[in-house]
Short mmCIF file of N, CA and C in Angstrom, two decimals:
data_model
loop_
_atom_site.label_atom_id
_atom_site.label_comp_id
_atom_site.label_asym_id
_atom_site.label_seq_id
_atom_site.Cartn_x
_atom_site.Cartn_y
_atom_site.Cartn_z
N MET A 1 0.82 -1.19 0.00
CA MET A 1 0.00 0.00 0.00
C MET A 1 0.88 1.26 0.00
N SER A 2 1.93 1.25 0.82
CA SER A 2 2.76 2.45 0.89
C SER A 2 3.44 2.74 -0.44
N TYR A 3 3.88 1.73 -1.16
CA TYR A 3 4.50 1.98 -2.47
C TYR A 3 3.49 2.61 -3.42
N SER A 4 2.23 2.17 -3.39
CA SER A 4 1.23 2.73 -4.28
C SER A 4 0.89 4.18 -3.91
N ARG A 5 1.15 4.55 -2.68
CA ARG A 5 0.91 5.94 -2.27
C ARG A 5 2.02 6.88 -2.74
N PHE A 6 3.24 6.36 -2.81
CA PHE A 6 4.38 7.22 -3.13
C PHE A 6 4.91 7.09 -4.55
N TYR A 7 4.61 6.00 -5.20
CA TYR A 7 5.10 5.77 -6.56
C TYR A 7 3.91 5.68 -7.51
N PRO A 8 3.80 6.62 -8.45
CA PRO A 8 2.64 6.60 -9.35
C PRO A 8 2.59 5.38 -10.28
N ASP A 9 3.72 4.70 -10.46
CA ASP A 9 3.73 3.53 -11.33
C ASP A 9 3.36 2.24 -10.61
N ILE A 10 3.07 2.32 -9.31
CA ILE A 10 2.66 1.14 -8.54
C ILE A 10 1.19 1.29 -8.18
N ILE A 11 0.40 0.34 -8.62
CA ILE A 11 -1.03 0.30 -8.30
C ILE A 11 -1.24 -0.88 -7.36
N PHE A 12 -1.81 -0.59 -6.21
CA PHE A 12 -1.96 -1.59 -5.15
C PHE A 12 -2.52 -2.90 -5.69
N GLU A 13 -3.62 -2.84 -6.38
CA GLU A 13 -4.29 -4.06 -6.86
C GLU A 13 -3.43 -4.84 -7.85
N GLN A 14 -2.52 -4.17 -8.56
CA GLN A 14 -1.66 -4.86 -9.53
C GLN A 14 -0.36 -5.34 -8.90
N ALA A 15 -0.05 -4.85 -7.72
CA ALA A 15 1.19 -5.26 -7.05
C ALA A 15 1.02 -6.58 -6.31
N LEU A 16 -0.21 -7.05 -6.22
CA LEU A 16 -0.51 -8.28 -5.49
C LEU A 16 -1.02 -9.36 -6.42
N ARG A 17 -0.73 -10.60 -6.05
CA ARG A 17 -1.30 -11.72 -6.79
C ARG A 17 -2.79 -11.75 -6.51
N PRO A 18 -3.62 -12.09 -7.49
CA PRO A 18 -5.08 -12.06 -7.30
C PRO A 18 -5.56 -12.84 -6.07
N GLU A 19 -4.94 -13.98 -5.80
CA GLU A 19 -5.39 -14.79 -4.67
C GLU A 19 -5.06 -14.16 -3.32
N ALA A 20 -4.19 -13.16 -3.29
CA ALA A 20 -3.82 -12.49 -2.04
C ALA A 20 -4.52 -11.15 -1.86
N LEU A 21 -5.20 -10.68 -2.88
CA LEU A 21 -5.74 -9.32 -2.87
C LEU A 21 -6.76 -9.08 -1.76
N ASP A 22 -7.72 -9.95 -1.58
CA ASP A 22 -8.73 -9.73 -0.54
C ASP A 22 -8.09 -9.68 0.85
N ALA A 23 -7.20 -10.61 1.13
CA ALA A 23 -6.52 -10.62 2.43
C ALA A 23 -5.68 -9.35 2.60
N ALA A 24 -4.98 -8.95 1.56
CA ALA A 24 -4.11 -7.76 1.64
C ALA A 24 -4.91 -6.49 1.90
N ARG A 25 -6.08 -6.39 1.31
CA ARG A 25 -6.92 -5.21 1.55
C ARG A 25 -7.24 -5.04 3.04
N GLU A 26 -7.43 -6.15 3.73
CA GLU A 26 -7.72 -6.07 5.16
C GLU A 26 -6.43 -5.91 5.97
N ILE A 27 -5.37 -6.58 5.56
CA ILE A 27 -4.10 -6.54 6.29
C ILE A 27 -3.55 -5.13 6.39
N VAL A 28 -3.69 -4.32 5.32
CA VAL A 28 -3.09 -2.98 5.32
C VAL A 28 -3.65 -2.08 6.41
N SER A 29 -4.81 -2.41 6.95
CA SER A 29 -5.38 -1.58 8.01
C SER A 29 -5.03 -2.10 9.40
N LEU A 30 -4.25 -3.17 9.45
CA LEU A 30 -3.88 -3.76 10.73
C LEU A 30 -2.42 -3.45 11.05
N CYS A 31 -2.04 -3.65 12.29
CA CYS A 31 -0.67 -3.45 12.74
C CYS A 31 -0.12 -4.77 13.25
N ASP A 32 1.12 -5.09 12.89
CA ASP A 32 1.66 -6.38 13.34
C ASP A 32 2.34 -6.28 14.71
N PHE A 33 2.19 -5.17 15.40
CA PHE A 33 2.75 -5.03 16.74
C PHE A 33 1.66 -5.00 17.80
N LEU A 34 0.82 -3.98 17.76
CA LEU A 34 -0.22 -3.82 18.79
C LEU A 34 -1.52 -3.41 18.13
N PRO A 35 -2.64 -3.84 18.55
CA PRO A 35 -2.85 -4.84 19.60
C PRO A 35 -2.51 -6.24 19.10
N PRO A 36 -2.28 -7.17 20.01
CA PRO A 36 -1.91 -8.53 19.60
C PRO A 36 -2.95 -9.20 18.70
N GLU A 37 -4.20 -8.80 18.83
CA GLU A 37 -5.25 -9.39 17.99
C GLU A 37 -5.00 -9.09 16.51
N ASP A 38 -4.39 -7.94 16.21
CA ASP A 38 -4.10 -7.60 14.82
C ASP A 38 -3.10 -8.59 14.22
N LEU A 39 -2.06 -8.92 14.97
CA LEU A 39 -1.08 -9.88 14.48
C LEU A 39 -1.75 -11.23 14.22
N GLU A 40 -2.60 -11.64 15.13
CA GLU A 40 -3.32 -12.91 14.95
C GLU A 40 -4.18 -12.85 13.69
N ARG A 41 -4.84 -11.73 13.45
CA ARG A 41 -5.69 -11.58 12.26
C ARG A 41 -4.84 -11.58 10.99
N ILE A 42 -3.69 -10.90 11.03
CA ILE A 42 -2.78 -10.90 9.88
C ILE A 42 -2.34 -12.31 9.54
N GLU A 43 -1.96 -13.07 10.56
CA GLU A 43 -1.54 -14.46 10.33
C GLU A 43 -2.67 -15.29 9.74
N ALA A 44 -3.88 -15.09 10.24
CA ALA A 44 -5.03 -15.83 9.71
C ALA A 44 -5.30 -15.45 8.26
N LEU A 45 -5.25 -14.17 7.96
CA LEU A 45 -5.48 -13.73 6.58
C LEU A 45 -4.40 -14.23 5.64
N ALA A 46 -3.14 -14.19 6.09
CA ALA A 46 -2.03 -14.65 5.25
C ALA A 46 -2.13 -16.14 4.97
N SER A 47 -2.80 -16.87 5.83
CA SER A 47 -2.93 -18.31 5.61
C SER A 47 -4.05 -18.66 4.63
N THR A 48 -4.77 -17.66 4.13
CA THR A 48 -5.87 -17.92 3.21
C THR A 48 -5.43 -18.10 1.76
N PHE A 49 -4.14 -17.90 1.50
CA PHE A 49 -3.63 -18.10 0.14
C PHE A 49 -2.25 -18.73 0.23
N ASP A 50 -1.87 -19.44 -0.83
CA ASP A 50 -0.56 -20.08 -0.88
C ASP A 50 0.42 -19.19 -1.63
N GLY A 51 1.66 -19.24 -1.21
CA GLY A 51 2.72 -18.51 -1.90
C GLY A 51 2.81 -17.06 -1.48
N PRO A 52 3.66 -16.32 -2.17
CA PRO A 52 3.88 -14.91 -1.82
C PRO A 52 2.67 -14.04 -2.18
N ALA A 53 2.54 -12.92 -1.51
CA ALA A 53 1.45 -11.99 -1.79
C ALA A 53 1.77 -11.10 -2.98
N LEU A 54 3.03 -10.72 -3.11
CA LEU A 54 3.40 -9.77 -4.17
C LEU A 54 3.47 -10.44 -5.54
N ALA A 55 3.06 -9.69 -6.54
CA ALA A 55 3.07 -10.16 -7.93
C ALA A 55 4.42 -9.87 -8.57
N MET A 56 5.46 -10.42 -7.98
CA MET A 56 6.83 -10.12 -8.44
C MET A 56 7.08 -10.56 -9.88
N SER A 57 6.58 -11.72 -10.28
CA SER A 57 6.91 -12.23 -11.61
C SER A 57 6.19 -11.48 -12.72
N SER A 58 5.08 -10.82 -12.42
CA SER A 58 4.31 -10.16 -13.47
C SER A 58 4.32 -8.64 -13.40
N ASN A 59 4.89 -8.07 -12.36
CA ASN A 59 4.84 -6.62 -12.20
C ASN A 59 6.25 -6.04 -12.23
N LYS A 60 6.66 -5.62 -13.42
CA LYS A 60 8.03 -5.10 -13.61
C LYS A 60 8.26 -3.80 -12.83
N ALA A 61 7.23 -2.95 -12.75
CA ALA A 61 7.38 -1.69 -12.00
C ALA A 61 7.64 -1.97 -10.53
N LEU A 62 6.92 -2.93 -9.97
CA LEU A 62 7.13 -3.31 -8.57
C LEU A 62 8.52 -3.87 -8.37
N GLN A 63 8.95 -4.73 -9.27
CA GLN A 63 10.31 -5.28 -9.19
C GLN A 63 11.34 -4.16 -9.16
N ALA A 64 11.18 -3.19 -10.05
CA ALA A 64 12.14 -2.08 -10.15
C ALA A 64 12.15 -1.25 -8.87
N ARG A 65 10.97 -0.97 -8.33
CA ARG A 65 10.90 -0.16 -7.11
C ARG A 65 11.47 -0.91 -5.90
N LEU A 66 11.22 -2.20 -5.81
CA LEU A 66 11.80 -2.98 -4.71
C LEU A 66 13.32 -3.01 -4.82
N GLU A 67 13.84 -3.19 -6.02
CA GLU A 67 15.29 -3.16 -6.21
C GLU A 67 15.86 -1.80 -5.86
N GLN A 68 15.17 -0.74 -6.27
CA GLN A 68 15.60 0.63 -5.98
C GLN A 68 15.69 0.87 -4.48
N ASN A 69 14.82 0.24 -3.72
CA ASN A 69 14.76 0.45 -2.28
C ASN A 69 15.48 -0.61 -1.47
N THR A 70 16.23 -1.48 -2.13
CA THR A 70 16.99 -2.50 -1.42
C THR A 70 18.30 -1.89 -0.92
N PRO A 71 18.56 -1.97 0.38
CA PRO A 71 19.79 -1.39 0.92
C PRO A 71 20.99 -2.30 0.62
N ASP A 72 21.53 -2.16 -0.60
CA ASP A 72 22.62 -3.05 -0.99
C ASP A 72 23.94 -2.31 -1.24
N GLY A 73 24.00 -1.06 -0.86
CA GLY A 73 25.24 -0.31 -0.98
C GLY A 73 25.93 -0.22 0.36
N PRO A 74 27.15 0.28 0.37
CA PRO A 74 27.87 0.41 1.64
C PRO A 74 27.20 1.43 2.56
N ILE A 75 27.18 1.11 3.85
CA ILE A 75 26.63 2.01 4.86
C ILE A 75 27.80 2.48 5.72
N GLN A 76 28.01 3.78 5.77
CA GLN A 76 29.14 4.33 6.50
C GLN A 76 28.93 4.33 8.01
N ALA A 77 27.69 4.48 8.43
CA ALA A 77 27.38 4.51 9.86
C ALA A 77 27.52 3.11 10.45
N PRO A 78 27.75 3.02 11.74
CA PRO A 78 27.78 1.70 12.39
C PRO A 78 26.45 0.98 12.18
N VAL A 79 26.51 -0.33 12.02
CA VAL A 79 25.31 -1.12 11.73
C VAL A 79 25.21 -2.29 12.70
N VAL A 80 24.02 -2.43 13.29
CA VAL A 80 23.68 -3.63 14.05
C VAL A 80 22.34 -4.11 13.54
N ILE A 81 22.21 -5.40 13.35
CA ILE A 81 20.97 -6.01 12.89
C ILE A 81 20.56 -7.03 13.93
N ALA A 82 19.30 -6.94 14.38
CA ALA A 82 18.78 -7.88 15.38
C ALA A 82 17.67 -8.71 14.74
N GLN A 83 17.71 -10.01 14.99
CA GLN A 83 16.74 -10.92 14.39
C GLN A 83 16.22 -11.90 15.43
N GLY A 84 14.91 -11.95 15.57
CA GLY A 84 14.29 -12.98 16.40
C GLY A 84 14.21 -14.27 15.61
N LEU A 85 14.67 -15.35 16.18
CA LEU A 85 14.71 -16.62 15.45
C LEU A 85 13.34 -17.26 15.30
N SER A 86 12.32 -16.72 15.98
CA SER A 86 10.95 -17.22 15.83
C SER A 86 10.10 -16.27 15.00
N ASP A 87 10.72 -15.33 14.33
CA ASP A 87 10.01 -14.32 13.55
C ASP A 87 9.42 -14.94 12.29
N ILE A 88 8.11 -14.72 12.07
CA ILE A 88 7.49 -15.18 10.84
C ILE A 88 7.21 -14.01 9.89
N VAL A 89 7.34 -12.77 10.38
CA VAL A 89 7.15 -11.60 9.54
C VAL A 89 8.39 -11.40 8.68
N VAL A 90 9.54 -11.39 9.29
CA VAL A 90 10.82 -11.34 8.58
C VAL A 90 11.55 -12.63 8.97
N PRO A 91 11.46 -13.65 8.12
CA PRO A 91 12.07 -14.94 8.47
C PRO A 91 13.58 -14.83 8.68
N PRO A 92 14.11 -15.55 9.67
CA PRO A 92 15.55 -15.52 9.91
C PRO A 92 16.36 -15.85 8.65
N SER A 93 15.87 -16.74 7.81
CA SER A 93 16.61 -17.09 6.59
C SER A 93 16.79 -15.88 5.68
N ALA A 94 15.78 -14.99 5.63
CA ALA A 94 15.90 -13.78 4.80
C ALA A 94 16.97 -12.85 5.35
N THR A 95 16.98 -12.68 6.67
CA THR A 95 17.99 -11.82 7.29
C THR A 95 19.37 -12.45 7.18
N ASP A 96 19.46 -13.76 7.36
CA ASP A 96 20.75 -14.46 7.19
C ASP A 96 21.32 -14.19 5.81
N THR A 97 20.48 -14.31 4.80
CA THR A 97 20.93 -14.09 3.42
C THR A 97 21.39 -12.66 3.22
N TYR A 98 20.60 -11.71 3.72
CA TYR A 98 20.96 -10.30 3.60
C TYR A 98 22.30 -10.02 4.28
N VAL A 99 22.45 -10.50 5.50
CA VAL A 99 23.69 -10.28 6.26
C VAL A 99 24.88 -10.90 5.52
N GLU A 100 24.71 -12.11 5.03
CA GLU A 100 25.78 -12.78 4.30
C GLU A 100 26.19 -11.98 3.06
N GLU A 101 25.21 -11.46 2.33
CA GLU A 101 25.50 -10.65 1.14
C GLU A 101 26.24 -9.38 1.52
N ARG A 102 25.80 -8.70 2.57
CA ARG A 102 26.43 -7.44 2.98
C ARG A 102 27.84 -7.70 3.49
N CYS A 103 28.02 -8.78 4.25
CA CYS A 103 29.36 -9.10 4.76
C CYS A 103 30.30 -9.45 3.61
N SER A 104 29.81 -10.19 2.63
CA SER A 104 30.63 -10.54 1.46
C SER A 104 31.02 -9.30 0.67
N ALA A 105 30.19 -8.26 0.75
CA ALA A 105 30.48 -7.00 0.04
C ALA A 105 31.39 -6.09 0.86
N GLY A 106 31.78 -6.54 2.08
CA GLY A 106 32.71 -5.75 2.89
C GLY A 106 32.07 -4.84 3.91
N GLN A 107 30.77 -4.95 4.10
CA GLN A 107 30.09 -4.11 5.09
C GLN A 107 30.48 -4.54 6.50
N ARG A 108 30.85 -3.58 7.34
CA ARG A 108 31.06 -3.86 8.77
C ARG A 108 29.71 -3.86 9.45
N LEU A 109 29.46 -4.91 10.23
CA LEU A 109 28.19 -4.94 10.96
C LEU A 109 28.24 -5.97 12.07
N GLU A 110 27.30 -5.82 12.98
CA GLU A 110 27.07 -6.83 14.01
C GLU A 110 25.69 -7.41 13.76
N TYR A 111 25.59 -8.73 13.81
CA TYR A 111 24.32 -9.43 13.59
C TYR A 111 24.00 -10.21 14.85
N TRP A 112 22.91 -9.83 15.49
CA TRP A 112 22.51 -10.46 16.74
C TRP A 112 21.24 -11.27 16.50
N THR A 113 21.25 -12.53 16.91
CA THR A 113 20.06 -13.36 16.81
C THR A 113 19.59 -13.74 18.22
N PHE A 114 18.27 -13.83 18.36
CA PHE A 114 17.66 -14.06 19.66
C PHE A 114 16.71 -15.25 19.58
N ALA A 115 17.08 -16.33 20.25
CA ALA A 115 16.25 -17.54 20.29
C ALA A 115 14.94 -17.24 21.00
N GLY A 116 13.85 -17.81 20.49
CA GLY A 116 12.57 -17.67 21.15
C GLY A 116 11.91 -16.31 21.01
N ARG A 117 12.45 -15.45 20.20
CA ARG A 117 11.87 -14.11 20.01
C ARG A 117 11.34 -13.99 18.59
N ASP A 118 10.20 -13.27 18.47
CA ASP A 118 9.62 -13.05 17.15
C ASP A 118 9.63 -11.56 16.83
N HIS A 119 8.88 -11.17 15.81
CA HIS A 119 8.89 -9.79 15.33
C HIS A 119 8.44 -8.81 16.41
N LEU A 120 7.57 -9.24 17.28
CA LEU A 120 7.05 -8.38 18.34
C LEU A 120 7.84 -8.53 19.63
N THR A 121 8.09 -9.75 20.05
CA THR A 121 8.68 -9.96 21.38
C THR A 121 10.14 -9.57 21.44
N ILE A 122 10.81 -9.42 20.32
CA ILE A 122 12.22 -9.03 20.36
C ILE A 122 12.39 -7.58 20.83
N VAL A 123 11.38 -6.73 20.59
CA VAL A 123 11.52 -5.31 20.90
C VAL A 123 10.77 -4.86 22.15
N GLN A 124 10.17 -5.77 22.86
CA GLN A 124 9.45 -5.39 24.07
C GLN A 124 10.42 -4.97 25.17
N PRO A 125 10.01 -4.02 26.01
CA PRO A 125 10.87 -3.60 27.12
C PRO A 125 11.26 -4.79 28.00
N GLY A 126 12.52 -4.77 28.43
CA GLY A 126 13.00 -5.81 29.32
C GLY A 126 13.56 -7.04 28.62
N THR A 127 13.50 -7.08 27.30
CA THR A 127 14.06 -8.23 26.58
C THR A 127 15.58 -8.10 26.52
N PRO A 128 16.28 -9.17 26.20
CA PRO A 128 17.74 -9.10 26.10
C PRO A 128 18.22 -8.04 25.12
N LEU A 129 17.46 -7.78 24.06
CA LEU A 129 17.88 -6.77 23.07
C LEU A 129 18.00 -5.39 23.69
N GLU A 130 17.11 -5.04 24.59
CA GLU A 130 17.07 -3.69 25.14
C GLU A 130 18.41 -3.28 25.74
N GLU A 131 18.93 -4.06 26.68
CA GLU A 131 20.20 -3.70 27.34
C GLU A 131 21.36 -3.70 26.35
N LEU A 132 21.40 -4.71 25.48
CA LEU A 132 22.48 -4.80 24.49
C LEU A 132 22.48 -3.60 23.55
N LEU A 133 21.29 -3.22 23.10
CA LEU A 133 21.19 -2.10 22.17
C LEU A 133 21.55 -0.79 22.84
N ILE A 134 21.18 -0.62 24.09
CA ILE A 134 21.56 0.60 24.81
C ILE A 134 23.08 0.68 24.96
N LYS A 135 23.70 -0.43 25.34
CA LYS A 135 25.17 -0.45 25.46
C LYS A 135 25.84 -0.16 24.12
N TRP A 136 25.36 -0.81 23.06
CA TRP A 136 25.94 -0.64 21.73
C TRP A 136 25.81 0.81 21.28
N THR A 137 24.62 1.39 21.47
CA THR A 137 24.37 2.77 21.04
C THR A 137 25.19 3.76 21.87
N THR A 138 25.26 3.52 23.17
CA THR A 138 26.06 4.39 24.05
C THR A 138 27.52 4.39 23.61
N ALA A 139 28.04 3.23 23.27
CA ALA A 139 29.43 3.13 22.80
C ALA A 139 29.63 3.92 21.50
N ARG A 140 28.66 3.86 20.60
CA ARG A 140 28.80 4.60 19.34
C ARG A 140 28.79 6.10 19.61
N PHE A 141 27.90 6.57 20.52
CA PHE A 141 27.85 8.00 20.84
C PHE A 141 29.08 8.45 21.60
N ALA A 142 29.78 7.52 22.25
CA ALA A 142 31.02 7.83 22.96
C ALA A 142 32.22 7.74 22.01
N ASP A 143 31.95 7.64 20.71
CA ASP A 143 32.97 7.54 19.67
C ASP A 143 33.83 6.29 19.77
N GLU A 144 33.33 5.26 20.44
CA GLU A 144 34.02 3.97 20.42
C GLU A 144 33.72 3.34 19.06
N PRO A 145 34.74 2.94 18.34
CA PRO A 145 34.50 2.41 17.00
C PRO A 145 33.81 1.04 17.05
N GLN A 146 33.03 0.80 16.03
CA GLN A 146 32.44 -0.52 15.86
C GLN A 146 33.57 -1.47 15.49
N GLY A 147 33.45 -2.73 15.88
CA GLY A 147 34.46 -3.72 15.52
C GLY A 147 34.59 -3.85 14.01
N SER A 148 35.69 -4.42 13.57
CA SER A 148 35.89 -4.59 12.14
C SER A 148 35.23 -5.88 11.67
N GLY A 149 34.91 -5.92 10.39
CA GLY A 149 34.33 -7.13 9.81
C GLY A 149 32.88 -7.35 10.23
N CYS A 150 32.48 -8.59 10.12
CA CYS A 150 31.12 -8.98 10.49
C CYS A 150 31.17 -9.87 11.72
N VAL A 151 30.37 -9.54 12.69
CA VAL A 151 30.33 -10.29 13.94
C VAL A 151 28.91 -10.82 14.13
N HIS A 152 28.79 -12.10 14.39
CA HIS A 152 27.48 -12.71 14.65
C HIS A 152 27.47 -13.19 16.09
N LYS A 153 26.49 -12.73 16.84
CA LYS A 153 26.32 -13.14 18.23
C LYS A 153 24.92 -13.70 18.42
N SER A 154 24.83 -14.80 19.15
CA SER A 154 23.54 -15.42 19.45
C SER A 154 23.20 -15.24 20.92
N PHE A 155 21.95 -14.92 21.19
CA PHE A 155 21.50 -14.71 22.57
C PHE A 155 20.28 -15.56 22.84
#
């Protein structure tokens, strides 16, 4: 929906596979964080069709816009990526692939994975990510350099 709002060459109904369109129309008005009932409804709607929702193979404009918005260049600022290993919104395999590609391209970054955490529970107050992220951010603001290379830590 957001791409169709900002890019005149993307039409919402054409960016989705027909079998996903009805579910997507309802999903766009929901939030995958709060309230929890919205996430449950999103999961139920997503289970009403097989395969991906986006019409990637038939929509060249969508393909071009997604490629245009893919962060595949070098990032000069310090980078940390956190991934819940129980995440179904952004699957760990997708983040693993992204991190591997960025590391192969020479990007310095830290990749943190959290067992038993999903898209919502990884960012809730009091989770292991909270303290780690505060320490990491405080170090960056104190001009402590990020480590070299790619570092993967599991929590």
